[in-house]
Short mmCIF file of C-alpha atoms (C1' of nucleotides) in Angstrom, two decimals:
data_model
loop_
_atom_site.label_atom_id
_atom_site.label_comp_id
_atom_site.label_asym_id
_atom_site.label_seq_id
_atom_site.Cartn_x
_atom_site.Cartn_y
_atom_site.Cartn_z
CA UNK A 17 0.01 -0.09 -0.15
CA UNK A 18 2.01 2.97 -1.35
CA UNK A 19 -0.41 5.46 0.17
CA UNK A 20 1.54 8.32 1.63
CA UNK A 21 -1.24 9.10 4.24
CA UNK A 22 -4.88 7.98 4.21
CA UNK A 23 -6.30 10.51 6.56
CA UNK A 24 -8.29 13.16 4.53
CA UNK A 25 -7.59 15.87 7.11
CA UNK A 26 -6.26 19.48 7.05
CA UNK A 27 -3.14 20.20 4.89
CA UNK A 28 -1.16 16.88 4.30
CA UNK A 29 -3.65 15.31 2.09
CA UNK A 30 -2.83 12.89 -0.80
CA UNK A 31 -1.39 14.28 -3.80
CA UNK A 32 -4.19 15.26 -6.47
CA UNK A 33 -4.17 13.83 -9.94
CA UNK A 34 -4.05 16.12 -12.59
CA UNK A 35 -7.86 16.06 -13.33
CA UNK A 36 -8.56 16.60 -9.41
CA UNK A 37 -6.19 19.61 -9.53
CA UNK A 38 -7.74 21.16 -12.69
CA UNK A 39 -11.15 20.60 -11.02
CA UNK A 40 -10.02 22.40 -7.88
CA UNK A 41 -8.87 25.23 -9.96
CA UNK A 42 -11.89 25.67 -12.06
CA UNK A 43 -14.17 25.42 -9.05
CA UNK A 44 -12.29 28.19 -7.31
CA UNK A 45 -12.47 30.14 -10.19
CA UNK A 46 -16.20 29.53 -10.23
CA UNK A 47 -16.36 30.70 -6.68
CA UNK A 48 -14.54 33.88 -7.37
CA UNK A 49 -16.15 34.82 -10.34
CA UNK A 50 -19.60 34.36 -8.53
CA UNK A 51 -18.40 36.50 -5.83
CA UNK A 52 -16.45 39.36 -7.47
CA UNK A 53 -17.53 39.24 -11.12
CA UNK A 54 -15.79 38.23 -14.28
CA UNK A 55 -13.59 41.36 -14.55
CA UNK A 56 -12.37 41.24 -11.04
CA UNK A 57 -11.73 37.61 -10.71
CA UNK A 58 -8.04 37.58 -10.71
CA UNK A 59 -6.15 34.52 -11.32
CA UNK A 60 -3.90 35.18 -8.20
CA UNK A 61 -6.85 35.15 -6.38
CA UNK A 62 -8.37 32.06 -7.94
CA UNK A 63 -4.95 30.22 -7.13
CA UNK A 64 -5.08 31.71 -3.42
CA UNK A 65 -8.71 30.38 -3.45
CA UNK A 66 -7.61 26.95 -4.60
CA UNK A 67 -4.86 26.84 -2.08
CA UNK A 68 -2.39 26.45 -4.82
CA UNK A 69 0.85 28.72 -5.88
CA UNK A 70 0.25 31.06 -8.49
CA UNK A 71 2.65 29.41 -11.02
CA UNK A 72 0.63 25.98 -10.87
CA UNK A 73 -2.24 27.61 -12.82
CA UNK A 74 -0.01 27.74 -16.09
CA UNK A 75 1.13 24.33 -15.49
CA UNK A 76 -2.63 23.16 -16.17
CA UNK A 77 -4.03 25.88 -18.35
CA UNK A 78 -2.25 27.78 -20.89
CA UNK A 79 -4.05 31.23 -20.19
CA UNK A 80 -6.98 32.87 -18.35
CA UNK A 81 -9.28 32.18 -21.13
CA UNK A 82 -8.75 28.57 -21.08
CA UNK A 83 -9.56 28.43 -17.30
CA UNK A 84 -12.78 30.16 -18.00
CA UNK A 85 -13.64 28.20 -20.90
CA UNK A 86 -13.14 25.04 -18.68
CA UNK A 87 -15.31 26.45 -16.10
CA UNK A 88 -18.29 27.08 -18.31
CA UNK A 89 -17.99 23.19 -19.63
CA UNK A 90 -17.81 22.16 -16.18
CA UNK A 91 -20.75 24.16 -14.96
CA UNK A 92 -23.07 23.75 -17.97
CA UNK A 93 -22.34 20.06 -17.76
CA UNK A 94 -23.25 19.47 -14.29
CA UNK A 95 -26.22 21.84 -14.40
CA UNK A 96 -27.53 20.10 -17.33
CA UNK A 97 -26.73 16.55 -16.04
CA UNK A 98 -28.55 17.33 -12.74
CA UNK A 99 -31.71 18.43 -14.76
CA UNK A 100 -31.77 15.86 -17.09
CA UNK A 101 -31.56 12.95 -14.56
CA UNK A 102 -34.18 14.32 -12.39
CA UNK A 103 -36.98 14.87 -14.99
CA UNK A 104 -38.72 12.08 -16.89
CA UNK A 105 -39.12 13.31 -20.24
CA UNK A 106 -41.44 10.66 -21.57
CA UNK A 107 -44.05 11.68 -19.08
CA UNK A 108 -46.97 13.74 -20.42
CA UNK A 109 -45.67 16.94 -22.03
CA UNK A 110 -47.40 19.43 -19.44
CA UNK A 111 -46.00 17.54 -16.71
CA UNK A 112 -42.47 17.64 -18.15
CA UNK A 113 -42.97 21.44 -18.61
CA UNK A 114 -43.92 21.61 -14.99
CA UNK A 115 -41.43 19.55 -13.77
CA UNK A 116 -38.69 21.56 -15.59
CA UNK A 117 -39.82 24.60 -14.25
CA UNK A 118 -40.02 23.37 -10.64
CA UNK A 119 -36.67 21.58 -11.01
CA UNK A 120 -34.92 24.68 -12.51
CA UNK A 121 -36.64 26.99 -9.62
CA UNK A 122 -35.04 24.69 -6.89
CA UNK A 123 -31.89 25.01 -8.90
CA UNK A 124 -31.61 28.26 -7.96
CA UNK A 125 -31.78 27.51 -4.32
CA UNK A 126 -28.83 24.71 -4.56
CA UNK A 127 -26.82 26.32 -7.09
CA UNK A 128 -26.92 29.94 -6.67
CA UNK A 129 -23.15 30.36 -6.90
CA UNK A 130 -22.64 28.22 -10.04
CA UNK A 131 -25.66 30.02 -11.89
CA UNK A 132 -24.33 33.44 -11.23
CA UNK A 133 -20.63 32.34 -12.36
CA UNK A 134 -22.26 30.65 -15.62
CA UNK A 135 -24.14 33.59 -16.34
CA UNK A 136 -21.18 35.88 -15.71
CA UNK A 137 -18.66 33.95 -17.78
CA UNK A 138 -21.00 33.35 -20.49
CA UNK A 139 -21.50 37.27 -20.84
CA UNK A 140 -17.69 38.13 -20.75
CA UNK A 141 -16.14 35.32 -22.60
CA UNK A 142 -14.67 36.67 -25.83
CA UNK A 143 -12.64 35.73 -28.69
CA UNK A 144 -9.57 37.48 -29.40
CA UNK A 145 -11.41 39.91 -31.90
CA UNK A 146 -13.78 40.81 -29.28
CA UNK A 147 -16.83 38.71 -30.09
CA UNK A 148 -18.41 36.63 -27.66
CA UNK A 149 -17.42 33.19 -27.46
CA UNK A 150 -20.72 31.78 -26.10
CA UNK A 151 -23.94 33.27 -27.76
CA UNK A 152 -27.49 32.41 -28.05
CA UNK A 153 -26.78 30.31 -30.91
CA UNK A 154 -25.05 27.95 -28.57
CA UNK A 155 -28.84 27.27 -27.43
CA UNK A 156 -29.56 25.66 -30.44
CA UNK A 157 -29.31 22.12 -29.16
CA UNK A 158 -31.53 23.31 -26.23
CA UNK A 159 -34.07 24.63 -28.46
CA UNK A 160 -33.98 21.41 -30.70
CA UNK A 161 -34.77 19.47 -27.28
CA UNK A 162 -37.55 21.87 -26.54
CA UNK A 163 -38.87 21.53 -29.87
CA UNK A 164 -38.83 17.82 -30.04
CA UNK A 165 -40.78 18.01 -26.50
CA UNK A 166 -43.37 20.34 -27.76
CA UNK A 167 -43.61 18.89 -31.15
CA UNK A 168 -44.92 15.37 -29.33
CA UNK A 169 -47.35 17.50 -27.38
CA UNK A 170 -48.66 18.76 -30.58
CA UNK A 171 -49.05 15.19 -32.11
CA UNK A 172 -50.76 13.91 -28.86
CA UNK A 173 -52.90 17.09 -28.59
CA UNK A 174 -51.51 18.59 -25.27
CA UNK A 175 -50.15 21.48 -27.10
CA UNK A 176 -51.84 23.50 -29.57
CA UNK A 177 -50.71 24.12 -33.20
CA UNK A 178 -48.32 27.19 -33.71
CA UNK A 179 -44.76 27.68 -34.89
CA UNK A 180 -42.76 25.24 -32.55
CA UNK A 181 -39.68 27.36 -32.77
CA UNK A 182 -41.39 30.33 -31.05
CA UNK A 183 -42.88 28.25 -28.55
CA UNK A 184 -39.43 27.04 -27.56
CA UNK A 185 -37.78 30.20 -27.50
CA UNK A 186 -40.54 31.55 -25.42
CA UNK A 187 -40.16 28.52 -23.13
CA UNK A 188 -36.49 29.20 -22.83
CA UNK A 189 -37.10 32.77 -22.23
CA UNK A 190 -39.60 31.93 -19.51
CA UNK A 191 -37.06 29.54 -17.92
CA UNK A 192 -34.27 32.06 -18.09
CA UNK A 193 -36.39 34.87 -16.84
CA UNK A 194 -37.54 32.79 -13.90
CA UNK A 195 -33.75 31.92 -12.95
CA UNK A 196 -32.96 35.77 -13.08
CA UNK A 197 -35.88 36.82 -11.10
CA UNK A 198 -35.15 34.01 -8.40
CA UNK A 199 -31.59 34.72 -8.29
CA UNK A 200 -32.47 38.65 -7.47
CA UNK A 201 -35.22 37.58 -4.76
CA UNK A 202 -33.55 34.93 -2.63
CA UNK A 203 -36.51 35.03 -0.51
CA UNK A 204 -39.05 34.23 -3.05
CA UNK A 205 -40.79 30.92 -2.88
CA UNK A 206 -39.30 29.11 -5.94
CA UNK A 207 -41.98 26.17 -6.16
CA UNK A 208 -44.98 28.70 -6.31
CA UNK A 209 -43.25 31.03 -8.51
CA UNK A 210 -42.29 28.16 -10.73
CA UNK A 211 -45.89 26.92 -10.75
CA UNK A 212 -47.11 30.28 -11.89
CA UNK A 213 -44.86 30.54 -14.88
CA UNK A 214 -45.59 27.01 -16.11
CA UNK A 215 -48.99 27.66 -15.96
CA UNK A 216 -48.68 31.00 -17.71
CA UNK A 217 -46.86 28.95 -20.33
CA UNK A 218 -49.03 25.91 -20.53
CA UNK A 219 -52.25 28.45 -20.89
CA UNK A 220 -50.28 29.99 -23.53
CA UNK A 221 -49.13 26.82 -25.67
CA UNK A 222 -51.75 24.31 -24.66
CA UNK A 223 -54.74 23.33 -26.63
CA UNK A 224 -58.11 24.49 -25.22
CA UNK B 14 -20.62 87.40 -33.82
CA UNK B 15 -17.60 85.94 -32.11
CA UNK B 16 -18.21 82.66 -34.09
CA UNK B 17 -14.82 81.14 -34.97
CA UNK B 18 -15.98 79.21 -37.82
CA UNK B 19 -19.32 78.05 -38.88
CA UNK B 20 -18.79 75.44 -41.47
CA UNK B 21 -19.63 72.25 -39.70
CA UNK B 22 -16.72 70.38 -41.60
CA UNK B 23 -13.76 68.53 -40.55
CA UNK B 24 -11.77 69.19 -37.55
CA UNK B 25 -12.19 72.85 -36.77
CA UNK B 26 -16.01 72.74 -35.56
CA UNK B 27 -17.08 74.86 -33.10
CA UNK B 28 -16.37 74.33 -29.59
CA UNK B 29 -18.88 71.89 -27.62
CA UNK B 30 -20.77 72.93 -24.58
CA UNK B 31 -19.84 70.66 -21.60
CA UNK B 32 -23.14 68.72 -21.89
CA UNK B 33 -22.32 67.91 -25.53
CA UNK B 34 -19.09 66.82 -24.71
CA UNK B 35 -20.19 64.56 -21.96
CA UNK B 36 -22.64 63.13 -24.27
CA UNK B 37 -20.05 62.61 -26.92
CA UNK B 38 -17.65 60.65 -24.53
CA UNK B 39 -20.69 58.72 -23.37
CA UNK B 40 -21.78 57.68 -26.73
CA UNK B 41 -17.99 56.55 -27.88
CA UNK B 42 -18.09 54.60 -24.54
CA UNK B 43 -21.54 53.05 -25.71
CA UNK B 44 -19.95 52.08 -29.10
CA UNK B 45 -16.76 50.65 -27.69
CA UNK B 46 -18.47 48.60 -25.15
CA UNK B 47 -20.88 47.10 -27.68
CA UNK B 48 -17.83 46.36 -29.86
CA UNK B 49 -15.13 44.93 -27.48
CA UNK B 50 -17.09 44.33 -24.46
CA UNK B 51 -17.13 45.96 -20.99
CA UNK B 52 -13.70 44.38 -19.81
CA UNK B 53 -11.78 45.46 -22.86
CA UNK B 54 -13.66 48.82 -23.19
CA UNK B 55 -10.35 50.97 -22.60
CA UNK B 56 -10.86 54.70 -21.29
CA UNK B 57 -8.00 55.45 -23.89
CA UNK B 58 -9.88 53.89 -26.51
CA UNK B 59 -13.00 55.54 -25.61
CA UNK B 60 -11.49 58.93 -25.68
CA UNK B 61 -9.71 58.19 -29.25
CA UNK B 62 -13.21 57.34 -30.35
CA UNK B 63 -14.68 60.55 -29.21
CA UNK B 64 -11.87 62.37 -30.87
CA UNK B 65 -10.68 63.55 -27.50
CA UNK B 66 -7.33 63.63 -25.71
CA UNK B 67 -7.41 61.12 -22.82
CA UNK B 68 -7.01 63.65 -19.94
CA UNK B 69 -10.05 65.40 -20.93
CA UNK B 70 -12.32 62.69 -19.54
CA UNK B 71 -11.41 63.24 -16.10
CA UNK B 72 -12.33 66.79 -16.69
CA UNK B 73 -16.02 65.52 -17.22
CA UNK B 74 -16.11 62.32 -15.33
CA UNK B 75 -14.05 61.46 -11.92
CA UNK B 76 -13.56 57.61 -13.03
CA UNK B 77 -14.23 54.84 -15.08
CA UNK B 78 -17.23 53.67 -13.22
CA UNK B 79 -18.98 57.29 -13.47
CA UNK B 80 -18.71 57.08 -17.28
CA UNK B 81 -20.38 53.84 -17.24
CA UNK B 82 -23.02 54.69 -14.99
CA UNK B 83 -23.87 57.73 -17.10
CA UNK B 84 -23.88 55.45 -20.21
CA UNK B 85 -26.64 53.46 -18.67
CA UNK B 86 -28.69 56.32 -17.68
CA UNK B 87 -28.32 57.78 -21.25
CA UNK B 88 -29.19 54.31 -22.91
CA UNK B 89 -31.99 53.54 -20.57
CA UNK B 90 -33.44 56.86 -21.13
CA UNK B 91 -33.37 56.84 -24.73
CA UNK B 92 -34.72 53.49 -25.16
CA UNK B 93 -37.41 53.99 -22.69
CA UNK B 94 -38.62 57.49 -24.18
CA UNK B 95 -38.40 56.00 -27.49
CA UNK B 96 -40.77 53.20 -26.39
CA UNK B 97 -43.23 55.16 -24.43
CA UNK B 98 -43.59 58.02 -26.96
CA UNK B 99 -44.59 55.28 -29.69
CA UNK B 100 -47.24 53.22 -27.99
CA UNK B 101 -50.72 54.52 -26.81
CA UNK B 102 -50.78 52.89 -23.42
CA UNK B 103 -54.65 53.67 -23.24
CA UNK B 104 -55.54 51.53 -26.07
CA UNK B 105 -56.94 47.87 -25.23
CA UNK B 106 -54.59 45.88 -23.11
CA UNK B 107 -54.11 43.09 -25.76
CA UNK B 108 -53.42 45.79 -28.29
CA UNK B 109 -50.78 47.64 -26.08
CA UNK B 110 -49.04 44.12 -25.45
CA UNK B 111 -48.87 43.63 -29.24
CA UNK B 112 -47.53 47.02 -29.85
CA UNK B 113 -44.86 46.63 -27.16
CA UNK B 114 -43.61 43.43 -28.53
CA UNK B 115 -43.62 44.80 -32.21
CA UNK B 116 -41.87 48.10 -31.02
CA UNK B 117 -39.10 46.29 -28.90
CA UNK B 118 -38.75 43.86 -31.73
CA UNK B 119 -37.80 46.65 -34.31
CA UNK B 120 -35.66 48.20 -31.72
CA UNK B 121 -33.26 45.52 -31.79
CA UNK B 122 -32.79 46.51 -35.78
CA UNK B 123 -32.63 50.17 -35.16
CA UNK B 124 -30.62 50.14 -31.90
CA UNK B 125 -28.59 47.06 -32.05
CA UNK B 126 -25.53 48.58 -30.73
CA UNK B 127 -27.23 50.34 -27.72
CA UNK B 128 -28.72 47.25 -26.63
CA UNK B 129 -25.69 45.34 -26.52
CA UNK B 130 -23.92 47.86 -24.78
CA UNK B 131 -26.57 48.31 -22.15
CA UNK B 132 -26.66 44.67 -21.56
CA UNK B 133 -22.86 44.70 -21.34
CA UNK B 134 -22.86 47.35 -18.73
CA UNK B 135 -25.76 46.34 -16.53
CA UNK B 136 -24.05 43.00 -16.16
CA UNK B 137 -20.86 44.34 -15.31
CA UNK B 138 -21.03 47.55 -13.28
CA UNK B 139 -20.26 46.81 -9.74
CA UNK B 140 -20.02 48.63 -6.36
CA UNK B 141 -16.65 48.65 -4.87
CA UNK B 142 -17.40 45.54 -2.82
CA UNK B 143 -18.18 43.76 -5.85
CA UNK B 144 -21.77 43.32 -6.02
CA UNK B 145 -23.84 44.32 -9.14
CA UNK B 146 -24.68 47.87 -9.19
CA UNK B 147 -27.71 47.46 -11.44
CA UNK B 148 -29.81 44.23 -10.50
CA UNK B 149 -33.28 42.89 -11.46
CA UNK B 150 -34.32 44.78 -8.67
CA UNK B 151 -34.00 47.76 -10.36
CA UNK B 152 -36.84 46.34 -12.67
CA UNK B 153 -39.37 47.24 -9.88
CA UNK B 154 -40.71 50.17 -11.46
CA UNK B 155 -40.87 48.58 -14.80
CA UNK B 156 -42.97 45.70 -13.14
CA UNK B 157 -45.24 48.21 -11.36
CA UNK B 158 -46.06 49.43 -15.14
CA UNK B 159 -46.76 46.19 -16.22
CA UNK B 160 -48.69 45.31 -13.20
CA UNK B 161 -50.93 48.42 -13.90
CA UNK B 162 -51.52 47.56 -17.47
CA UNK B 163 -52.36 44.04 -17.06
CA UNK B 164 -54.38 45.02 -13.72
CA UNK B 165 -56.46 47.20 -15.83
CA UNK B 166 -56.85 44.22 -18.36
CA UNK B 167 -58.34 42.10 -15.61
CA UNK B 168 -60.64 44.66 -14.53
CA UNK B 169 -62.15 44.97 -18.26
CA UNK B 170 -61.86 41.40 -18.69
CA UNK B 171 -59.29 40.93 -21.36
CA UNK B 172 -56.73 39.55 -18.90
CA UNK B 173 -57.65 36.38 -17.10
CA UNK B 174 -57.47 36.09 -13.26
CA UNK B 175 -53.96 35.28 -11.86
CA UNK B 176 -51.04 36.60 -9.87
CA UNK B 177 -50.39 39.78 -11.57
CA UNK B 178 -46.70 39.76 -10.57
CA UNK B 179 -46.13 36.42 -11.84
CA UNK B 180 -47.69 37.74 -15.12
CA UNK B 181 -45.54 40.87 -15.16
CA UNK B 182 -42.42 39.03 -14.52
CA UNK B 183 -43.32 36.55 -17.45
CA UNK B 184 -44.14 39.31 -19.71
CA UNK B 185 -40.86 41.04 -19.40
CA UNK B 186 -39.02 37.70 -19.50
CA UNK B 187 -40.37 37.04 -22.93
CA UNK B 188 -39.73 40.75 -23.85
CA UNK B 189 -36.03 40.01 -22.74
CA UNK B 190 -35.71 36.82 -24.40
CA UNK B 191 -37.16 38.30 -27.47
CA UNK B 192 -34.46 40.95 -27.30
CA UNK B 193 -31.69 38.31 -26.96
CA UNK B 194 -32.95 35.95 -29.47
CA UNK B 195 -33.18 38.65 -32.26
CA UNK B 196 -29.74 40.14 -31.33
CA UNK B 197 -28.30 36.79 -31.86
CA UNK B 198 -30.27 36.13 -34.97
CA UNK B 199 -29.80 39.34 -37.27
CA UNK B 200 -31.61 37.79 -40.24
CA UNK B 201 -34.80 36.79 -38.55
CA UNK B 202 -37.87 38.81 -39.14
CA UNK B 203 -38.66 40.80 -36.15
CA UNK B 204 -42.09 41.42 -36.63
CA UNK B 205 -43.38 37.82 -37.20
CA UNK B 206 -41.27 36.82 -34.30
CA UNK B 207 -42.74 39.50 -32.25
CA UNK B 208 -46.26 38.48 -33.17
CA UNK B 209 -45.67 34.83 -32.22
CA UNK B 210 -44.36 35.89 -28.86
CA UNK B 211 -47.23 38.33 -28.29
CA UNK B 212 -49.71 35.72 -29.07
CA UNK B 213 -48.07 33.01 -26.81
CA UNK B 214 -48.39 35.48 -24.02
CA UNK B 215 -51.83 36.79 -24.89
CA UNK B 216 -53.00 33.10 -25.20
CA UNK B 217 -51.39 32.51 -21.55
CA UNK B 218 -52.70 35.43 -20.08
CA UNK B 219 -55.91 36.22 -21.76
CA UNK B 220 -59.40 35.67 -20.64
CA UNK B 221 -61.33 32.77 -22.70
"C1'" DG C 13 -7.08 93.81 -24.80
"C1'" DA C 14 -6.04 92.34 -20.09
"C1'" DA C 15 -7.09 88.95 -16.89
"C1'" DG C 16 -9.61 85.31 -15.18
"C1'" DA C 17 -12.21 81.26 -15.91
"C1'" DT C 18 -12.59 77.29 -18.41
"C1'" DG C 19 -11.58 73.74 -22.00
"C1'" DT C 20 -8.05 70.76 -23.73
"C1'" DT C 21 -3.76 68.45 -24.43
"C1'" DG C 22 -0.26 64.92 -23.92
"C1'" DA C 23 3.52 63.37 -21.08
"C1'" DC C 24 3.86 60.91 -17.26
"C1'" DC C 25 3.18 57.73 -12.94
"C1'" DG C 26 2.00 53.71 -9.97
"C1'" DC C 27 0.15 49.76 -9.69
"C1'" DA C 28 -2.10 45.46 -10.31
"C1'" DT C 29 -2.25 41.78 -13.49
"C1'" DG C 30 -1.41 38.10 -16.74
"C1'" DG C 31 2.20 35.17 -17.45
"C1'" DT C 32 7.27 33.35 -17.14
"C1'" DC C 33 11.11 30.49 -15.39
"C1'" DA C 34 14.68 28.59 -13.04
"C1'" DA C 35 14.87 26.10 -8.87
"C1'" DT C 36 13.26 22.30 -5.46
"C1'" DA C 37 10.10 18.52 -3.64
"C1'" DG C 38 7.85 14.62 -4.50
"C1'" DT C 39 6.72 10.24 -7.00
"C1'" DG C 40 7.42 5.79 -9.42
"C1'" DG C 41 9.96 2.54 -12.08
"C1'" DG C 42 14.02 -0.36 -12.66
"C1'" DC D 24 18.50 3.49 -3.87
"C1'" DC D 25 19.04 6.03 -7.87
"C1'" DC D 26 17.23 8.32 -11.57
"C1'" DA D 27 13.92 10.41 -14.54
"C1'" DC D 28 9.97 12.76 -14.60
"C1'" DT D 29 6.28 15.29 -12.84
"C1'" DA D 30 4.02 18.67 -9.78
"C1'" DT D 31 5.06 22.78 -7.38
"C1'" DT D 32 6.77 26.76 -5.69
"C1'" DG D 33 7.75 31.81 -5.34
"C1'" DA D 34 10.35 35.35 -7.24
"C1'" DC D 35 10.48 37.97 -11.13
"C1'" DC D 36 9.02 40.45 -15.55
"C1'" DA D 37 6.51 43.22 -18.95
"C1'" DT D 38 2.53 45.60 -19.95
"C1'" DG D 39 -1.39 48.03 -20.19
"C1'" DC D 40 -4.59 50.51 -17.74
"C1'" DG D 41 -6.69 53.93 -14.75
"C1'" DG D 42 -5.37 57.92 -13.09
"C1'" DT D 43 -2.71 62.84 -12.38
"C1'" DC D 44 -0.88 67.01 -13.75
"C1'" DA D 45 1.51 71.08 -15.49
"C1'" DA D 46 1.16 73.67 -19.43
"C1'" DC D 47 -1.17 75.68 -23.09
"C1'" DA D 48 -5.33 77.16 -25.82
"C1'" DT D 49 -9.73 79.40 -25.95
"C1'" DC D 50 -13.46 81.93 -24.40
"C1'" DT D 51 -15.80 85.70 -21.53
"C1'" DT D 52 -16.21 89.67 -19.43
"C1'" DC D 53 -15.22 94.25 -18.38
#
DNA sequence: GAAGATGTTGACCGCATGGTCAATAGTGGG
DNA sequence: CCCACTATTGACCATGCGGTCAACATCTTC
């Protein structure tokens, strides 16, 4: 057993694998960005937060942009996975819609920091020419999911006729708006709010 | 007539008043922010764009933050004024809603740059402690307008019963989502899209 | 037209930040 | 136990930025 030390206590823990280190740094970046904003999120502060010397960051990432890009990937992956794993997409469409709103609303209470950081980074990550690196165009696959879901609803009669893309974009807009609103109002009850918005959308998109 | 020169040509134009200068600088800031993003919008570049020496900026503004705050005020004021002046709020509620969506959609085609800059600055302006200076809480007066409008609709029977605040927040979310979507898709037809979203909302919130 | 006030300039500074690097500690294989 | 290799450190550097300032230009007023 070549383990150096097994107690996972204070400072003398076992050496991390490269992936663990990368993740530690990326998570520190997330935390710092969420707290002070993208522009003020210093690499020095990020390494400090990760409990790591400054130079090490460049052993794992080539520049600030790369750190942030990894952070986006990490965050988006975690959020999406948690959502998908928790909603039964084969249920009746209105139920799925309600569940998505509800789950997303709860997310704002359990993943406040991550959502803040994600928003922050997405809004600020740029290419070297100054254009946004992540745009709404990257929503396309999300829209595709929505279109598929709502299309099924149209076929089984739970969603009224109408342009699916408009529905999908409206659906996503309500989700994003709900997230922003709940983030800004930490005291609001997420579930009652989610219900309200879900009903608004379903009344708008449902047959009858 | 102590005018130095009357021809409004190339470089030797008449001296600007303080307000004009401030506005020139603020507008240059808007343009630069829209192009390269908040973080990369250098004060040097802003003054260059305004056709003014670097030091002059500090004659009119005390620091970068103040420039950006003025820019927010300037932008929000112009956008709001143009919207309000163009929509007859005493018309039947559904007509008002449709008009707002339509006018806003057209805005994304006539004020692309300004909307970009506004979004950019709002997302990045911070207090010295790192918290956002402009948050969704500043939407409160906008929500108040929406609540008033939709409340009138409930009283005259064009809007169905339901929590007005939820309606208002959903309404604004659809507007913001539409703006973002049209900004990301410059080729989409704004009016047909606006109609679609308006109908989605009205189906959701209307009586019947 | 002198004098004071105001507008304008560009050179300059301090500093924080992203990024580099030579040196050291730790790890694993033979 | 040694050697090669990787992880890790912290001092260091270059740069670009926000911000200052003394000098100069221009207007206003009497």
